[in-house]
């Protein structure tokens, strides 16, 4: 393979058999189960990187079921998203993500810098309850429940936060272990078609684990819960802040 061929074809690893195809990445019937809860301000301050600012001592614990996505296939994901401000604009910082599919783990980390790790999240309906769970190996790390489709939610109220900017800390090391890329990445969800949205009573439990640290942001009070489905495109990002720039 010629040097020009490497330059022309290289976008992911391995070079001749990448773990995911080029985008764009479209998701159909993407199902969200989100519990918003109050946590300790000190815990948030310890993990949200400057120049982001914590908007309020609140965390959104998300379960996302993706049954049909171009390039990434069928998988389930869970994690914690924190409301933040960047230069006065409200947005969301993705702190932790756990999922069960190698393609989107590789693509998410390489392209955007999503903090993805391999685990076993699930969303399912058990009788009249929507249930979300996260196992890391055999250990239960998160358990969420919500009354199934108790009350409809105004779609515009759900759609507006979905259009807000999202932020991630992308870190790629040099071959000597020092940081080669350390950037705050900004991206948006695009071309959103919101199909339905519901709320109901909810509960959330987070349990300590050495390598799955969702309990680092403890649940002090459950504020609200949402369950909705949408088609959308995951937009590629831009660099909002370069930590290595001089």
mmCIF file of C-alpha atoms in Angstrom:
data_model
loop_
_atom_site.group_PDB
_atom_site.id
_atom_site.type_symbol
_atom_site.label_atom_id
_atom_site.label_comp_id
_atom_site.label_asym_id
_atom_site.label_seq_id
_atom_site.Cartn_x
_atom_site.Cartn_y
_atom_site.Cartn_z
ATOM 1 C CA UNK A 1 0.000 0.000 0.000
ATOM 2 C CA UNK A 2 1.396 3.368 -1.062
ATOM 3 C CA UNK A 3 1.767 6.362 1.263
ATOM 4 C CA UNK A 4 -0.875 8.194 -0.802
ATOM 5 C CA UNK A 5 -3.272 5.259 -0.317
ATOM 6 C CA UNK A 6 -2.819 5.379 3.444
ATOM 7 C CA UNK A 7 -3.547 9.106 3.495
ATOM 8 C CA UNK A 8 -6.594 8.670 1.275
ATOM 9 C CA UNK A 9 -8.216 5.748 3.099
ATOM 10 C CA UNK A 10 -7.244 6.220 6.755
ATOM 11 C CA UNK A 11 -10.107 7.408 8.948
ATOM 12 C CA UNK A 12 -10.225 4.694 11.635
ATOM 13 C CA UNK A 13 -8.395 1.651 12.939
ATOM 14 C CA UNK A 14 -7.597 -0.967 11.742
ATOM 15 C CA UNK A 15 -6.622 0.649 8.454
ATOM 16 C CA UNK A 16 -7.856 -2.145 6.162
ATOM 17 C CA UNK A 17 -10.801 -3.267 8.321
ATOM 18 C CA UNK A 18 -12.212 -0.328 10.310
ATOM 19 C CA UNK A 19 -14.543 -0.950 13.247
ATOM 20 C CA UNK A 20 -17.186 1.416 11.823
ATOM 21 C CA UNK A 21 -18.023 3.032 8.467
ATOM 22 C CA UNK A 22 -17.834 6.753 7.671
ATOM 23 C CA UNK A 23 -20.859 8.838 8.655
ATOM 24 C CA UNK A 24 -23.307 10.449 8.716
ATOM 25 C CA UNK A 25 -24.956 8.339 11.423
ATOM 26 C CA UNK A 26 -28.747 8.244 11.407
ATOM 27 C CA UNK A 27 -30.782 6.694 14.240
ATOM 28 C CA UNK A 28 -34.347 5.440 13.832
ATOM 29 C CA UNK A 29 -36.772 4.927 16.732
ATOM 30 C CA UNK A 30 -34.105 5.911 19.243
ATOM 31 C CA UNK A 31 -35.667 5.368 22.664
ATOM 32 C CA UNK A 32 -34.687 7.508 25.655
ATOM 33 C CA UNK A 33 -35.372 6.859 29.335
ATOM 34 C CA UNK A 34 -33.981 9.792 31.344
ATOM 35 C CA UNK A 35 -34.194 10.417 35.081
ATOM 36 C CA UNK A 36 -33.143 13.891 36.215
ATOM 37 C CA UNK A 37 -31.855 13.993 39.774
ATOM 38 C CA UNK A 38 -30.238 16.353 42.237
ATOM 39 C CA UNK A 39 -26.706 15.541 43.393
ATOM 40 C CA UNK A 40 -23.901 17.033 45.499
ATOM 41 C CA UNK A 41 -22.483 20.312 44.080
ATOM 42 C CA UNK A 42 -19.005 19.348 45.302
ATOM 43 C CA UNK A 43 -19.150 16.068 43.373
ATOM 44 C CA UNK A 44 -20.053 17.894 40.151
ATOM 45 C CA UNK A 45 -17.364 20.536 40.649
ATOM 46 C CA UNK A 46 -14.744 17.786 40.915
ATOM 47 C CA UNK A 47 -15.504 16.253 37.497
ATOM 48 C CA UNK A 48 -16.771 19.019 35.172
ATOM 49 C CA UNK A 49 -13.734 20.483 33.355
ATOM 50 C CA UNK A 50 -13.175 24.177 32.821
ATOM 51 C CA UNK A 51 -14.011 26.203 30.786
ATOM 52 C CA UNK A 52 -17.426 24.544 31.281
ATOM 53 C CA UNK A 53 -19.444 25.788 34.241
ATOM 54 C CA UNK A 54 -21.945 23.721 36.209
ATOM 55 C CA UNK A 55 -25.391 25.162 35.535
ATOM 56 C CA UNK A 56 -27.047 23.586 38.613
ATOM 57 C CA UNK A 57 -26.409 20.575 40.892
ATOM 58 C CA UNK A 58 -28.356 18.279 38.580
ATOM 59 C CA UNK A 59 -27.551 15.137 36.587
ATOM 60 C CA UNK A 60 -29.508 13.431 33.835
ATOM 61 C CA UNK A 61 -29.128 9.660 34.045
ATOM 62 C CA UNK A 62 -29.890 8.336 30.555
ATOM 63 C CA UNK A 63 -30.736 4.936 29.138
ATOM 64 C CA UNK A 64 -30.853 4.942 25.329
ATOM 65 C CA UNK A 65 -32.090 2.054 23.200
ATOM 66 C CA UNK A 66 -30.899 2.176 19.583
ATOM 67 C CA UNK A 67 -32.560 -0.643 17.601
ATOM 68 C CA UNK A 68 -31.674 0.735 14.147
ATOM 69 C CA UNK A 69 -28.702 2.978 13.436
ATOM 70 C CA UNK A 70 -26.716 3.339 10.237
ATOM 71 C CA UNK A 71 -23.207 1.996 10.610
ATOM 72 C CA UNK A 72 -23.501 1.156 14.313
ATOM 73 C CA UNK A 73 -26.372 -1.332 14.234
ATOM 74 C CA UNK A 74 -28.479 -2.357 17.231
ATOM 75 C CA UNK A 75 -27.286 -1.510 20.735
ATOM 76 C CA UNK A 76 -28.161 -0.036 24.137
ATOM 77 C CA UNK A 77 -26.343 2.674 26.038
ATOM 78 C CA UNK A 78 -26.496 4.347 29.436
ATOM 79 C CA UNK A 79 -24.672 7.139 31.235
ATOM 80 C CA UNK A 80 -24.668 10.519 32.926
ATOM 81 C CA UNK A 81 -25.110 13.921 31.289
ATOM 82 C CA UNK A 82 -24.645 17.178 33.208
ATOM 83 C CA UNK A 83 -26.285 20.536 32.389
ATOM 84 C CA UNK A 84 -23.509 23.110 31.866
ATOM 85 C CA UNK A 85 -22.796 26.571 30.496
ATOM 86 C CA UNK A 86 -20.134 27.399 27.934
ATOM 87 C CA UNK A 87 -19.537 31.108 27.327
ATOM 88 C CA UNK A 88 -22.993 31.805 28.734
ATOM 89 C CA UNK A 89 -24.797 29.244 26.545
ATOM 90 C CA UNK A 90 -26.646 26.340 28.132
ATOM 91 C CA UNK A 91 -25.644 22.863 27.007
ATOM 92 C CA UNK A 92 -24.876 19.364 28.283
ATOM 93 C CA UNK A 93 -21.607 17.646 29.225
ATOM 94 C CA UNK A 94 -21.370 13.889 28.737
ATOM 95 C CA UNK A 95 -19.563 12.507 31.781
ATOM 96 C CA UNK A 96 -19.926 8.709 31.459
ATOM 97 C CA UNK A 97 -21.272 6.202 28.929
ATOM 98 C CA UNK A 98 -21.605 2.405 29.037
ATOM 99 C CA UNK A 99 -22.771 0.284 26.102
ATOM 100 C CA UNK A 100 -22.761 -3.200 24.604
ATOM 101 C CA UNK A 101 -21.469 -2.829 21.010
ATOM 102 C CA UNK A 102 -17.851 -2.545 19.844
ATOM 103 C CA UNK A 103 -18.540 -0.440 16.719
ATOM 104 C CA UNK A 104 -20.064 2.590 18.467
ATOM 105 C CA UNK A 105 -17.538 2.292 21.301
ATOM 106 C CA UNK A 106 -14.692 2.640 18.788
ATOM 107 C CA UNK A 107 -16.474 5.242 16.670
ATOM 108 C CA UNK A 108 -17.662 7.273 19.625
ATOM 109 C CA UNK A 109 -14.212 7.436 21.196
ATOM 110 C CA UNK A 110 -12.234 8.011 17.997
ATOM 111 C CA UNK A 111 -14.485 10.599 16.313
ATOM 112 C CA UNK A 112 -16.065 12.667 19.090
ATOM 113 C CA UNK A 113 -14.281 11.513 22.236
ATOM 114 C CA UNK A 114 -17.345 9.983 23.904
ATOM 115 C CA UNK A 115 -16.302 8.399 27.255
ATOM 116 C CA UNK A 116 -17.608 4.968 26.234
ATOM 117 C CA UNK A 117 -16.858 1.720 28.072
ATOM 118 C CA UNK A 118 -18.096 -1.827 27.499
ATOM 119 C CA UNK A 119 -20.901 -2.968 29.829
ATOM 120 C CA UNK A 120 -24.436 -4.425 29.752
ATOM 121 C CA UNK A 121 -27.223 -1.824 29.900
ATOM 122 C CA UNK A 122 -30.873 -2.718 29.261
ATOM 123 C CA UNK A 123 -34.236 -1.036 28.751
ATOM 124 C CA UNK A 124 -37.366 -3.146 28.957
ATOM 125 C CA UNK A 125 -41.027 -2.961 29.918
ATOM 126 C CA UNK A 126 -42.067 -5.173 32.814
ATOM 127 C CA UNK A 127 -45.851 -5.114 33.052
ATOM 128 C CA UNK A 128 -46.669 -1.481 33.929
ATOM 129 C CA UNK A 129 -43.081 -0.366 34.626
ATOM 130 C CA UNK A 130 -40.291 0.867 32.370
ATOM 131 C CA UNK A 131 -37.041 -0.609 33.699
ATOM 132 C CA UNK A 132 -33.464 0.419 33.002
ATOM 133 C CA UNK A 133 -30.454 -1.438 34.372
ATOM 134 C CA UNK A 134 -26.675 -1.372 34.037
ATOM 135 C CA UNK A 135 -24.457 -4.343 34.801
ATOM 136 C CA UNK A 136 -20.670 -4.136 34.615
ATOM 137 C CA UNK A 137 -19.823 -7.794 34.350
ATOM 138 C CA UNK A 138 -22.109 -9.504 36.854
ATOM 139 C CA UNK A 139 -22.408 -6.465 39.145
ATOM 140 C CA UNK A 140 -25.477 -4.218 39.146
ATOM 141 C CA UNK A 141 -24.346 -0.576 39.002
ATOM 142 C CA UNK A 142 -27.579 1.278 38.151
ATOM 143 C CA UNK A 143 -31.291 0.514 38.435
ATOM 144 C CA UNK A 144 -34.056 2.840 37.206
ATOM 145 C CA UNK A 145 -37.829 2.453 37.151
ATOM 146 C CA UNK A 146 -40.662 4.611 35.850
ATOM 147 C CA UNK A 147 -44.404 4.194 35.562
ATOM 148 C CA UNK A 148 -45.013 3.252 31.923
ATOM 149 C CA UNK A 149 -46.590 6.044 29.847
ATOM 150 C CA UNK A 150 -48.549 7.634 32.674
ATOM 151 C CA UNK A 151 -48.816 11.145 31.222
ATOM 152 C CA UNK A 152 -48.017 12.682 27.849
ATOM 153 C CA UNK A 153 -45.419 15.440 27.694
ATOM 154 C CA UNK A 154 -45.491 18.439 25.361
ATOM 155 C CA UNK A 155 -43.172 17.581 22.477
ATOM 156 C CA UNK A 156 -41.773 21.105 22.152
ATOM 157 C CA UNK A 157 -40.641 21.013 25.783
ATOM 158 C CA UNK A 158 -38.598 17.886 25.013
ATOM 159 C CA UNK A 159 -37.368 19.002 21.598
ATOM 160 C CA UNK A 160 -35.731 22.261 22.676
ATOM 161 C CA UNK A 161 -33.180 20.672 25.073
ATOM 162 C CA UNK A 162 -32.385 18.082 22.388
ATOM 163 C CA UNK A 163 -31.261 20.929 20.119
ATOM 164 C CA UNK A 164 -28.859 22.396 22.692
ATOM 165 C CA UNK A 165 -25.103 21.929 22.202
ATOM 166 C CA UNK A 166 -23.398 18.901 23.715
ATOM 167 C CA UNK A 167 -19.832 18.833 25.026
ATOM 168 C CA UNK A 168 -17.302 16.018 25.499
ATOM 169 C CA UNK A 169 -13.685 15.894 26.621
ATOM 170 C CA UNK A 170 -11.725 14.096 23.882
ATOM 171 C CA UNK A 171 -8.395 12.616 24.992
ATOM 172 C CA UNK A 172 -5.994 10.713 22.712
ATOM 173 C CA UNK A 173 -2.491 9.945 24.015
ATOM 174 C CA UNK A 174 0.811 10.168 22.168
ATOM 175 C CA UNK A 175 2.874 6.999 21.728
ATOM 176 C CA UNK A 176 4.929 7.991 24.800
ATOM 177 C CA UNK A 177 1.776 8.209 26.919
ATOM 178 C CA UNK A 178 1.608 12.009 27.013
ATOM 179 C CA UNK A 179 -1.576 13.701 25.720
ATOM 180 C CA UNK A 180 -1.509 14.350 21.979
ATOM 181 C CA UNK A 181 -5.144 15.479 21.691
ATOM 182 C CA UNK A 182 -6.967 17.009 24.638
ATOM 183 C CA UNK A 183 -9.974 18.990 23.422
ATOM 184 C CA UNK A 184 -13.409 20.054 24.467
ATOM 185 C CA UNK A 185 -15.583 18.886 21.563
ATOM 186 C CA UNK A 186 -18.945 20.430 20.722
ATOM 187 C CA UNK A 187 -21.651 18.646 18.707
ATOM 188 C CA UNK A 188 -25.403 18.742 18.044
ATOM 189 C CA UNK A 189 -28.205 16.317 17.358
ATOM 190 C CA UNK A 190 -29.604 17.128 13.914
ATOM 191 C CA UNK A 191 -32.711 16.560 11.790
ATOM 192 C CA UNK A 192 -34.751 15.450 14.813
ATOM 193 C CA UNK A 193 -38.210 13.902 14.440
ATOM 194 C CA UNK A 194 -39.698 13.507 17.919
ATOM 195 C CA UNK A 195 -42.461 10.873 17.860
ATOM 196 C CA UNK A 196 -43.794 10.601 21.420
ATOM 197 C CA UNK A 197 -42.911 11.649 24.969
ATOM 198 C CA UNK A 198 -44.155 10.505 28.366
ATOM 199 C CA UNK A 199 -43.539 10.998 32.068
ATOM 200 C CA UNK A 200 -44.472 9.230 35.287
ATOM 201 C CA UNK A 201 -43.259 8.435 38.808
ATOM 202 C CA UNK A 202 -39.646 7.302 38.877
ATOM 203 C CA UNK A 203 -36.858 5.958 41.074
ATOM 204 C CA UNK A 204 -33.104 5.609 40.560
ATOM 205 C CA UNK A 205 -30.434 3.657 42.422
ATOM 206 C CA UNK A 206 -26.685 3.957 41.755
ATOM 207 C CA UNK A 207 -24.269 1.498 43.351
ATOM 208 C CA UNK A 208 -20.494 1.779 43.953
ATOM 209 C CA UNK A 209 -18.127 -0.052 41.617
ATOM 210 C CA UNK A 210 -14.367 0.244 41.170
ATOM 211 C CA UNK A 211 -14.478 0.686 37.366
ATOM 212 C CA UNK A 212 -18.063 1.799 36.732
ATOM 213 C CA UNK A 213 -18.275 4.952 38.809
ATOM 214 C CA UNK A 214 -21.828 6.173 38.235
ATOM 215 C CA UNK A 215 -22.293 6.346 42.038
ATOM 216 C CA UNK A 216 -19.656 9.101 42.169
ATOM 217 C CA UNK A 217 -22.574 11.456 41.494
ATOM 218 C CA UNK A 218 -24.983 10.294 44.224
ATOM 219 C CA UNK A 219 -28.759 10.554 43.985
ATOM 220 C CA UNK A 220 -30.081 13.052 46.531
ATOM 221 C CA UNK A 221 -33.520 13.651 44.991
ATOM 222 C CA UNK A 222 -35.286 12.473 41.843
ATOM 223 C CA UNK A 223 -36.663 15.548 40.070
ATOM 224 C CA UNK A 224 -38.377 14.156 36.956
ATOM 225 C CA UNK A 225 -38.425 11.364 34.387
ATOM 226 C CA UNK A 226 -38.897 11.247 30.616
ATOM 227 C CA UNK A 227 -39.501 8.446 28.137
ATOM 228 C CA UNK A 228 -39.502 9.361 24.447
ATOM 229 C CA UNK A 229 -38.672 8.129 20.946
ATOM 230 C CA UNK A 230 -37.128 10.003 18.032
ATOM 231 C CA UNK A 231 -35.363 9.709 14.710
ATOM 232 C CA UNK A 232 -32.209 11.835 14.536
ATOM 233 C CA UNK A 233 -28.755 12.269 13.079
ATOM 234 C CA UNK A 234 -25.695 12.413 15.310
ATOM 235 C CA UNK A 235 -23.805 15.389 13.962
ATOM 236 C CA UNK A 236 -20.026 15.460 13.728
ATOM 237 C CA UNK A 237 -18.276 17.878 16.048
ATOM 238 C CA UNK A 238 -16.041 20.918 16.255
ATOM 239 C CA UNK A 239 -13.328 21.878 18.735
ATOM 240 C CA UNK A 240 -14.680 24.295 21.330
ATOM 241 C CA UNK A 241 -11.476 24.497 23.408
ATOM 242 C CA UNK A 242 -7.970 23.061 22.988
ATOM 243 C CA UNK A 243 -6.327 22.289 26.324
ATOM 244 C CA UNK A 244 -2.897 21.871 24.707
ATOM 245 C CA UNK A 245 -2.912 25.123 22.728
ATOM 246 C CA UNK A 246 -0.285 27.657 23.836
#
